Amino acid sequence: MPDTILIVDDEPDVVDLLVFNLQKAGYKTSTAREGRTALQKIRDELPALVVLDLMLPGIEGTDICRQLRADPKTAHIPVIMLTAKAEEVDRIVGLELGADDYITKPFSPRELTLRVKTILRRAAGTSMPSETLKHGDLLVDRAKHDVTFKGKSLDLTATEFKLLATLLERRGRVQTRDMLLQDVWGYEGDVDTRTVDTHVRRLREKLGKAGDWIETVRGVGYRFIE
Amino acid sequence: MPDTILIVDDEPDVVDLLVFNLQKAGYKTSTAREGRTALQKIRDELPALVVLDLMLPGIEGTDICRQLRADPKTAHIPVIMLTAKAEEVDRIVGLELGADDYITKPFSPRELTLRVKTILRRAAGTSMPSETLKHGDLLVDRAKHDVTFKGKSLDLTATEFKLLATLLERRGRVQTRDMLLQDVWGYEGDVDTRTVDTHVRRLREKLGKAGDWIETVRGVGYRFIE
DNA sequence: GAGGAATGTGACGAACGTGTGACAGGCTTG
DNA sequence: CAAGCCTGTCACACGTTCGTCACATTCCTC
């Protein structure tokens, strides 16, 4: 799954140029023309990186940067500032605000792409991607150890959580009871295999309507639908 | 303890300029005039960051960068490239080699200092240094080693403070007892995992109503609410 | 549609995990 | 040296969770 990069600029030409080049480099892109929608998209889509024009109609780029840093959910997202002014003052403001880099217009698309790559590589090492599994409205966050369905948090047991995560992680592929016993329970040989069935039942109950995502493959085991 | 920055350049003027400015910014400095000594100093002193001239007598800056990246002990050290040539080709080479940033000569010392700060900040943690952590009316000041809740100062012991700071810093994410033992206790002696429970209890007691911020995730560990 | 096998369902005792109170050793402080 | 605090450990209590069983239901085969 490719990283998504949010591009915030009010000049369509610039946006198109960036979209074209970044997509060619293998990134997904998302765009916003002004500050308010930019902030909303950042919160909703949680992009891997934001390319942010300093001069925007409405909210200034600097303010966006500040608000982005203030929220723990988005504080870790790297920012590259775009600026038409070459003066150092602007650079300082940008960098001290917590921007990770800046580029002055006019810029070479190739250079920007390289900077994006560098920063994302660096970010990949340090921050944890908050390993999260998703299927429709069902969200499983391993770091938070939290499951939500349609925004509502579900109260799962430790084993139930592990079972769900394992099934979801291998969605589409059938897991035999033995496989599950080994990977979820850590068991080796002969345990009553009905144990798995019971936990699947409890899991389905708690998942409610999403419980149907877990299919039983008769004679084999269980599978999370694709 | 200040971070050490290694400056590698064969022009004494440049080196002096950098030393002066970086020391003023609070960093320790170390210098090398050519490639061989540079590599040795990197291995011996393990600097927090390297400022590296691309053009050096003897070994090229690019080679140093490669060798530095090849050794697991030094692979993580950020590198800022200095180059007299402004051509994009050189920039690409530098960035693709694993340099974290570059600056073209002549450069403003102030700008370099800012870049150093940015990169080190990113390398240090995931996000901002965040000397003070906040959640609602709860304030944790790491510098002052002080915790206040609703304006009232709380009297926490060293371990309790560290535990709270660690949990708060990673709010939302569950910390297993082993994780906490490692990060709060340092994992020196093999302490009983129940020790964590006891300290969480004492912490909750002292936090009063804010003690509910610390959730216990059964079968996994503890978590500060988001 | 009958029979058999596999799975869903409900219930229950045991085991487990966590909260709580207490205590002893070690360290600092006066 | 005594007093006090911090810390790690233990034992006990309590609620939750787990694994198992018996029974009901569904599905497949013939």
PDB file of C-alpha atoms in Angstrom, chain B residues 7-22 31-33 53 82 105 107 109:
ATOM      1  CA  ILE B   7      32.244  18.681  10.866  1.00  0.00           C
ATOM      2  CA  VAL B   8      34.185  17.348   7.917  1.00  0.00           C
ATOM      3  CA  ASP B   9      35.685  19.919   5.563  1.00  0.00           C
ATOM      4  CA  ASP B  10      39.144  20.718   4.281  1.00  0.00           C
ATOM      5  CA  GLU B  11      38.710  24.493   4.341  1.00  0.00           C
ATOM      6  CA  PRO B  12      39.641  25.854   7.780  1.00  0.00           C
ATOM      7  CA  ASP B  13      37.497  28.947   7.299  1.00  0.00           C
ATOM      8  CA  VAL B  14      34.375  26.924   6.769  1.00  0.00           C
ATOM      9  CA  VAL B  15      35.166  24.694   9.718  1.00  0.00           C
ATOM     10  CA  ASP B  16      35.721  27.638  12.034  1.00  0.00           C
ATOM     11  CA  LEU B  17      32.510  29.271  10.956  1.00  0.00           C
ATOM     12  CA  LEU B  18      30.548  26.110  11.620  1.00  0.00           C
ATOM     13  CA  VAL B  19      32.208  25.398  14.942  1.00  0.00           C
ATOM     14  CA  PHE B  20      31.500  28.892  16.170  1.00  0.00           C
ATOM     15  CA  ASN B  21      27.863  28.863  15.209  1.00  0.00           C
ATOM     16  CA  LEU B  22      27.059  25.348  16.327  1.00  0.00           C
ATOM     17  CA  THR B  31      36.248  18.291  13.305  1.00  0.00           C
ATOM     18  CA  ALA B  32      38.091  16.376  10.632  1.00  0.00           C
ATOM     19  CA  ARG B  33      39.945  17.696   7.613  1.00  0.00           C
ATOM     20  CA  ASP B  53      31.714  18.311   2.527  1.00  0.00           C
ATOM     21  CA  LEU B  82      27.897  20.537   1.948  1.00  0.00           C
ATOM     22  CA  LYS B 105      27.976  26.918  -0.504  1.00  0.00           C
ATOM     23  CA  PHE B 107      25.371  29.107   2.893  1.00  0.00           C
ATOM     24  CA  PRO B 109      25.246  29.628   9.144  1.00  0.00           C
TER      25      PRO B 109
END
